[in-house]
Coordinates of N, CA and C in Angstrom, one line a residue:
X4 N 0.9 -1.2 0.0 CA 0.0 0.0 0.0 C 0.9 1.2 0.0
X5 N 1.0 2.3 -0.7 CA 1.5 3.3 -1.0 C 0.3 4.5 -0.9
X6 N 0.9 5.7 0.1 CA 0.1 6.6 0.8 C 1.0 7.4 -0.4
X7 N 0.5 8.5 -0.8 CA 1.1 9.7 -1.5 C 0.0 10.8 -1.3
X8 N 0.5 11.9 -1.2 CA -0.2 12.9 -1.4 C -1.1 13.5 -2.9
X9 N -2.1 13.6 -2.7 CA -2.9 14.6 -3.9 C -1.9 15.5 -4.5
X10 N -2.3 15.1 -5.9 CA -1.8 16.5 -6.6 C -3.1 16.8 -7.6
X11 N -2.9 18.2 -8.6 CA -3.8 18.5 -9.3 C -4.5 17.4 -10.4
X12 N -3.6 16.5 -10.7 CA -3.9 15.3 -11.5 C -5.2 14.2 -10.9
X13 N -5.6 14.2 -9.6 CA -6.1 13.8 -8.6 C -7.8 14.4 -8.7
X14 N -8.0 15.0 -9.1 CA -9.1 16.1 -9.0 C -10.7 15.1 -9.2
X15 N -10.2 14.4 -10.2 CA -11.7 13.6 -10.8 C -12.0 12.6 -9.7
X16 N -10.5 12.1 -9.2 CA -10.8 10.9 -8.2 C -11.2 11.3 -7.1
X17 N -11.0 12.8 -7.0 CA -11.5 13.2 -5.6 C -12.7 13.4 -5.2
X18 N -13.0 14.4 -7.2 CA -14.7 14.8 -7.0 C -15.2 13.4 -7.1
X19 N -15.1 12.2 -7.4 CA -15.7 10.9 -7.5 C -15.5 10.6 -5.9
X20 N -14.8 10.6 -5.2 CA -14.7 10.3 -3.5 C -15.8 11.2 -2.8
X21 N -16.3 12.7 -3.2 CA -17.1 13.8 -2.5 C -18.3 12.8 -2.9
X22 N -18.9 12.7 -4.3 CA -19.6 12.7 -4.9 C -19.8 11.3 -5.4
X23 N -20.1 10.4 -4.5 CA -19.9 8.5 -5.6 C -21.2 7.9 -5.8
X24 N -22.1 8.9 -5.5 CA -23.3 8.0 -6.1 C -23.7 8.8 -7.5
X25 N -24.3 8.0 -8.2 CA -24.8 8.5 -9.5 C -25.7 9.8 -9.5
X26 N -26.3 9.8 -8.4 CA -27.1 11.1 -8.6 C -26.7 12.2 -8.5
X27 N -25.7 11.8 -8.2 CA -24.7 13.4 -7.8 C -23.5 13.7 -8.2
X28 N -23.4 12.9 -9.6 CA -22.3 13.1 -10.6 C -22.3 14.1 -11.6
X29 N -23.8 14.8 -11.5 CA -23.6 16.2 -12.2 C -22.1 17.1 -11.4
X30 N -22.4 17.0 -10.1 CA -21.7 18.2 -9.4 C -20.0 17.7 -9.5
X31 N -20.3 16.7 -9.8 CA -18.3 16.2 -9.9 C -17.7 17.0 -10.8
X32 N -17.6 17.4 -12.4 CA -17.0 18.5 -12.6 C -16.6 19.8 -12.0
X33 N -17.5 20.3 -11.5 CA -17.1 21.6 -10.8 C -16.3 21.4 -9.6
X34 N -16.7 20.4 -8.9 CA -16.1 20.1 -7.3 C -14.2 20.1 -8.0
X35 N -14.6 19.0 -9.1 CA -13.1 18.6 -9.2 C -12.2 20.2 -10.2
X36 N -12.9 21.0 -10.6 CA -12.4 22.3 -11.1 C -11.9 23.4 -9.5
X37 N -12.8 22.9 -8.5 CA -12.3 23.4 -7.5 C -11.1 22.7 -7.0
X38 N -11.3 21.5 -6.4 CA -10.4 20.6 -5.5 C -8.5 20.9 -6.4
X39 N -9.0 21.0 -7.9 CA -7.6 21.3 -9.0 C -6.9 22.3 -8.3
X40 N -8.2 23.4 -8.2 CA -7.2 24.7 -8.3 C -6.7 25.0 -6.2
X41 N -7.5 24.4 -5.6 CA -7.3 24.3 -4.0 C -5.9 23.5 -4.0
X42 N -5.9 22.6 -4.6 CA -4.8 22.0 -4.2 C -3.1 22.9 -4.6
X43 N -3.4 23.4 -6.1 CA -2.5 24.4 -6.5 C -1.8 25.2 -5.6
X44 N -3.0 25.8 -5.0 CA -2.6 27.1 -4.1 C -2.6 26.4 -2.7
X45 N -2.8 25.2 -2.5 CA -2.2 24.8 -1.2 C -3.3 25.0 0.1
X46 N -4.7 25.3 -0.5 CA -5.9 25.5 0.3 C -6.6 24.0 0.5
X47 N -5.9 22.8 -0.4 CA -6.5 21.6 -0.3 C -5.3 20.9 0.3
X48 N -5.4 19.7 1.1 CA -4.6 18.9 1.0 C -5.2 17.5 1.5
X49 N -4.7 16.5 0.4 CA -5.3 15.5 0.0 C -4.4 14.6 0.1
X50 N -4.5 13.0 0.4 CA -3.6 12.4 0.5 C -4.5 10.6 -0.3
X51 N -3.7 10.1 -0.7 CA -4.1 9.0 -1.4 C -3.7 7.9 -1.3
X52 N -4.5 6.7 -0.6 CA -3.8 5.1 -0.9 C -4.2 4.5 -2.1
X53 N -2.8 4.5 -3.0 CA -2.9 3.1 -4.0 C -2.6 1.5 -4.1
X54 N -3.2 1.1 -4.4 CA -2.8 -0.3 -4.3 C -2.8 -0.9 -6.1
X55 N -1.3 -1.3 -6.2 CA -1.5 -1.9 -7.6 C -2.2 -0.9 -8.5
X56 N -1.5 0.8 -8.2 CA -1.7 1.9 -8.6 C -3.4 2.3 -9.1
X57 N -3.8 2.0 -8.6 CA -5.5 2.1 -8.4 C -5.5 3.2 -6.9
X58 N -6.2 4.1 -6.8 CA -6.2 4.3 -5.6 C -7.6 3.8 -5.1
X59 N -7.0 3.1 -3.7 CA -8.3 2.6 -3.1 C -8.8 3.5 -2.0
X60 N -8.6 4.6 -1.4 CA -8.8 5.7 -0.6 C -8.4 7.1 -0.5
X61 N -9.2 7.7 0.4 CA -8.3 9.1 0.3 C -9.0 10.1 1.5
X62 N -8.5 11.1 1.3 CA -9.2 12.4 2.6 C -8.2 13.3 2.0
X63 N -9.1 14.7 2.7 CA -8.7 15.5 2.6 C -8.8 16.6 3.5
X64 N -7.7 17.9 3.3 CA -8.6 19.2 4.3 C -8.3 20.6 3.9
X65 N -9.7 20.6 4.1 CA -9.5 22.2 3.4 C -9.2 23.0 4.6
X66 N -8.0 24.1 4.1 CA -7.7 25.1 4.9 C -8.4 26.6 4.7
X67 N -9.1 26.6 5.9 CA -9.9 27.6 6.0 C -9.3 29.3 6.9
X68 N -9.3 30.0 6.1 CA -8.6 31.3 6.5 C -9.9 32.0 7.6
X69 N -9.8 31.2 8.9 CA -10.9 32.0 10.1 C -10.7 33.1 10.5
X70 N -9.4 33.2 11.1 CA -9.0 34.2 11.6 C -9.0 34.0 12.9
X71 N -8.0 34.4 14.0 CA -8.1 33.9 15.5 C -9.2 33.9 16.4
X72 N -9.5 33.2 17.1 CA -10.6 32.9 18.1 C -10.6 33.0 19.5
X73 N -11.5 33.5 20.5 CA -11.4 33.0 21.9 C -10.5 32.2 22.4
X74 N -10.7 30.9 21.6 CA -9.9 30.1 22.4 C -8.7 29.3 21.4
X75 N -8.8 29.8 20.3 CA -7.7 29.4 19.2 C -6.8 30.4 18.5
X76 N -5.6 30.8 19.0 CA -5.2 32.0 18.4 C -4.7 31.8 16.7
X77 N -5.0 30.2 16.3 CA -4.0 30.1 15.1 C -5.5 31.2 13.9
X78 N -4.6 31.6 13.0 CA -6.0 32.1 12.3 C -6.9 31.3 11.3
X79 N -5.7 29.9 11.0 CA -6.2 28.7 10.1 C -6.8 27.6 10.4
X80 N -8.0 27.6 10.1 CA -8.4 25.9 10.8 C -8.8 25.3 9.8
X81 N -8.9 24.1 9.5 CA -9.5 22.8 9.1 C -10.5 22.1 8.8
X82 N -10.8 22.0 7.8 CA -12.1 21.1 7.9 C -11.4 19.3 7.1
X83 N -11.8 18.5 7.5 CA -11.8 16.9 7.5 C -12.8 16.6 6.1
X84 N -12.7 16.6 5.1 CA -13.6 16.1 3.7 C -13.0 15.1 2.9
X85 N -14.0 14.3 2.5 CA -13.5 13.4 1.0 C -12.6 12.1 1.7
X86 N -13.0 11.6 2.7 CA -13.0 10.2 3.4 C -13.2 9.4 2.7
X87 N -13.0 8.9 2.1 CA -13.3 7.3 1.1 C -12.7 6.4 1.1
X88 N -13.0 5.1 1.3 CA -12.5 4.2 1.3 C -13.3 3.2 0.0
X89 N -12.9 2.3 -0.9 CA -13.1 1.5 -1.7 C -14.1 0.5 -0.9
X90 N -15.0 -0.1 -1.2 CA -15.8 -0.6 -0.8 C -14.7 -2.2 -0.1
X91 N -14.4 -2.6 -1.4 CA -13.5 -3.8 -0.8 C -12.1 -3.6 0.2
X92 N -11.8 -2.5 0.3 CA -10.8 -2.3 1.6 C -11.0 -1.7 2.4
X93 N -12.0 -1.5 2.8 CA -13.1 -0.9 4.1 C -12.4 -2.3 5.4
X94 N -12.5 -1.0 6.5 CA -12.3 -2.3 7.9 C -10.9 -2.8 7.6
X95 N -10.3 -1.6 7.1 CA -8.4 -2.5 7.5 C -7.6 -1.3 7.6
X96 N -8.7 -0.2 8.2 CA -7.3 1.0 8.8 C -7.0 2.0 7.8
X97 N -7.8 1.9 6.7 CA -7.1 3.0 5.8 C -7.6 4.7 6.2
X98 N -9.4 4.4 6.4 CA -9.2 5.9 6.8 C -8.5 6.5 8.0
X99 N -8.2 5.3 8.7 CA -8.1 5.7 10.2 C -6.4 6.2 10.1
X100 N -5.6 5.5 9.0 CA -4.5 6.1 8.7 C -4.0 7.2 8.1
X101 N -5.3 7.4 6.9 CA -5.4 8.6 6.0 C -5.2 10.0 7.1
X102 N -6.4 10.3 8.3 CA -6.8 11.0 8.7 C -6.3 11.7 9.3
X103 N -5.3 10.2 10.0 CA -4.2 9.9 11.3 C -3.4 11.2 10.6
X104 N -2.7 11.1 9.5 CA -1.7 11.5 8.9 C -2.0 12.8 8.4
X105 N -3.4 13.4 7.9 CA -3.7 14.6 7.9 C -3.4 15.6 9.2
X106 N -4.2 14.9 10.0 CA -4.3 15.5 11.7 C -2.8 16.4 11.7
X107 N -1.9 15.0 11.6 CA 0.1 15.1 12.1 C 0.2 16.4 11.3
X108 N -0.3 16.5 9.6 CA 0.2 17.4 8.9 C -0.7 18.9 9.5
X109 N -2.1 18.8 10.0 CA -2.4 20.3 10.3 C -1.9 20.6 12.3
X110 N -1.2 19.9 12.9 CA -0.7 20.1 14.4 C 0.9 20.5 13.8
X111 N 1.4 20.5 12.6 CA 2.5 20.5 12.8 C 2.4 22.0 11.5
X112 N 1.2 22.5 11.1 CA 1.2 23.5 10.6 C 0.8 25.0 11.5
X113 N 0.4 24.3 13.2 CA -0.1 25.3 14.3 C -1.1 25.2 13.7
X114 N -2.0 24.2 13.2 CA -3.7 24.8 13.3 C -4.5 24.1 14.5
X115 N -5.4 24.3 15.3 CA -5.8 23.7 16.2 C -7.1 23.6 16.6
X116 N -7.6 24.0 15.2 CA -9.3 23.9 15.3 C -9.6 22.4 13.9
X117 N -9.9 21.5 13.6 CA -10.5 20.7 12.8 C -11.9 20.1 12.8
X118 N -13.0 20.5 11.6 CA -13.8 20.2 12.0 C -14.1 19.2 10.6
X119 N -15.7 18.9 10.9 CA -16.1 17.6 9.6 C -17.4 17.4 10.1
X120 N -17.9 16.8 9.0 CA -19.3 16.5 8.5 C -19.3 14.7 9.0
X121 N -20.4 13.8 9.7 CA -20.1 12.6 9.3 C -21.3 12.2 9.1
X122 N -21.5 10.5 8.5 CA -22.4 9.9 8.7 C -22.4 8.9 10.3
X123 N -23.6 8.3 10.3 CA -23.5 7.2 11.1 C -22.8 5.9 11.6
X124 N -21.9 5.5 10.4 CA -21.1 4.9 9.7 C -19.6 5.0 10.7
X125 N -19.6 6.7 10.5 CA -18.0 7.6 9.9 C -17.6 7.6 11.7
X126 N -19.0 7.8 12.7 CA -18.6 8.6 13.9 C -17.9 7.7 15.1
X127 N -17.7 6.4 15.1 CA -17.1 6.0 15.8 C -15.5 6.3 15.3
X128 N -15.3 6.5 14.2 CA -14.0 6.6 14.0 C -13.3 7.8 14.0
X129 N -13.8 8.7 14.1 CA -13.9 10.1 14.2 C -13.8 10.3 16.1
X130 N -14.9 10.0 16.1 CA -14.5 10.0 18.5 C -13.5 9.5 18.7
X131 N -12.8 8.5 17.9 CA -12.2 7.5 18.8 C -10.6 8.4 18.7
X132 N -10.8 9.1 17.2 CA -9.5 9.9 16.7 C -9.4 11.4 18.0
X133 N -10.4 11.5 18.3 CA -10.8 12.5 19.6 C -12.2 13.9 19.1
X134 N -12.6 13.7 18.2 CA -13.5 14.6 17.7 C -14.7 14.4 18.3
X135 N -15.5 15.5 18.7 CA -16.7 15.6 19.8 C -17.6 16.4 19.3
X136 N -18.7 15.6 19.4 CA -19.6 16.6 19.0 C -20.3 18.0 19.5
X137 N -20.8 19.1 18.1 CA -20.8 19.8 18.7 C -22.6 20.7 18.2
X138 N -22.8 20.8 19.3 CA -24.1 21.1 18.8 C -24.4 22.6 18.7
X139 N -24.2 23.5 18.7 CA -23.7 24.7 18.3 C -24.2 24.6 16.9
X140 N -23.4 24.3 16.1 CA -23.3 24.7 14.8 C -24.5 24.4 14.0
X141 N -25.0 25.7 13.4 CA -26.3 25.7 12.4 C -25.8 26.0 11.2
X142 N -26.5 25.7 10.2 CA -26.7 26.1 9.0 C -27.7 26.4 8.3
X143 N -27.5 27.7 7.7 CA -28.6 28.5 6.5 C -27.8 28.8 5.0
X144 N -29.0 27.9 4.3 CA -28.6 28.0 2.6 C -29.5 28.7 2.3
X145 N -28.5 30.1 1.2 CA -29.0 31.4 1.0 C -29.4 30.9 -0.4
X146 N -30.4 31.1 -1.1 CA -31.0 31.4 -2.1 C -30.2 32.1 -2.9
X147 N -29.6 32.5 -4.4 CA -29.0 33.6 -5.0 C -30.9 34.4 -5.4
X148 N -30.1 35.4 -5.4 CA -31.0 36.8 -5.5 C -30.6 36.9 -7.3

């Protein structure tokens, strides 16, 4: 198994990792026109396991320009996206190593806020990594005018 980082070349497999069901493969162009140019300028960082040059997983994190906080003076935090694991290598540690090794890369950049979206599935492995839930956080989707 060979762990390598994302590069721009990476972009389709990624929007295919956001996006893997069919009904939501309109939006994989654009995601992957985004994730291209994020990773360029160093706003994305993505990492990839191949096996027998297939990649069978991946994650990623976007770096979010916050700005310092109460209780976080770094001004960059983290968000946790694009978790995938291949259906047939599920249950042998890959995301839990992908994630592992994101975390290492944003504690050793001083960021110290990380957050993420999960399923039902995603959350024991996410607590166990130390992430807590937080019930605070709302969301409103604005209509364009």
């Amino acid at each position: 198994m060979l762990l390598r980082p994302a590069t721009p070349a990476d972009a389709d497999a990624i929007a295919a990792h956001r996006y893997p069901d069919g009904e939501d493969a309109a939006a994989r162009p654009a995601y992957a026109t985004w994730v291209r140019e994020a990773l360029v300028s160093g706003d994305y960082l993505g990492l990839l396991a191949e096996m027998d040059f297939e990649v069978v997983a991946g994650a990623g994190l976007v770096l979010l320009n916050w700005g310092p906080g109460r209780h976080d003076p770094s001004p960059i935090r983290a968000r946790l996206v694009n978790v995938w694991t291949h259906e047939h290598h599920r249950r042998k540690g890959l995301a839990r190593q992908l994630t592992g090794e994101l975390l290492a890369q944003a504690r050793a950049r001083g960021i110290g806020t990380v957050s993420l979206a999960h399923t039902g599935m995603s959350r024991p492995l996410y607590e166990s990594l130390g992430f807590r839930a937080y019930p605070q956080e709302m969301l409103l989707k604005l209509e364009a005018t």
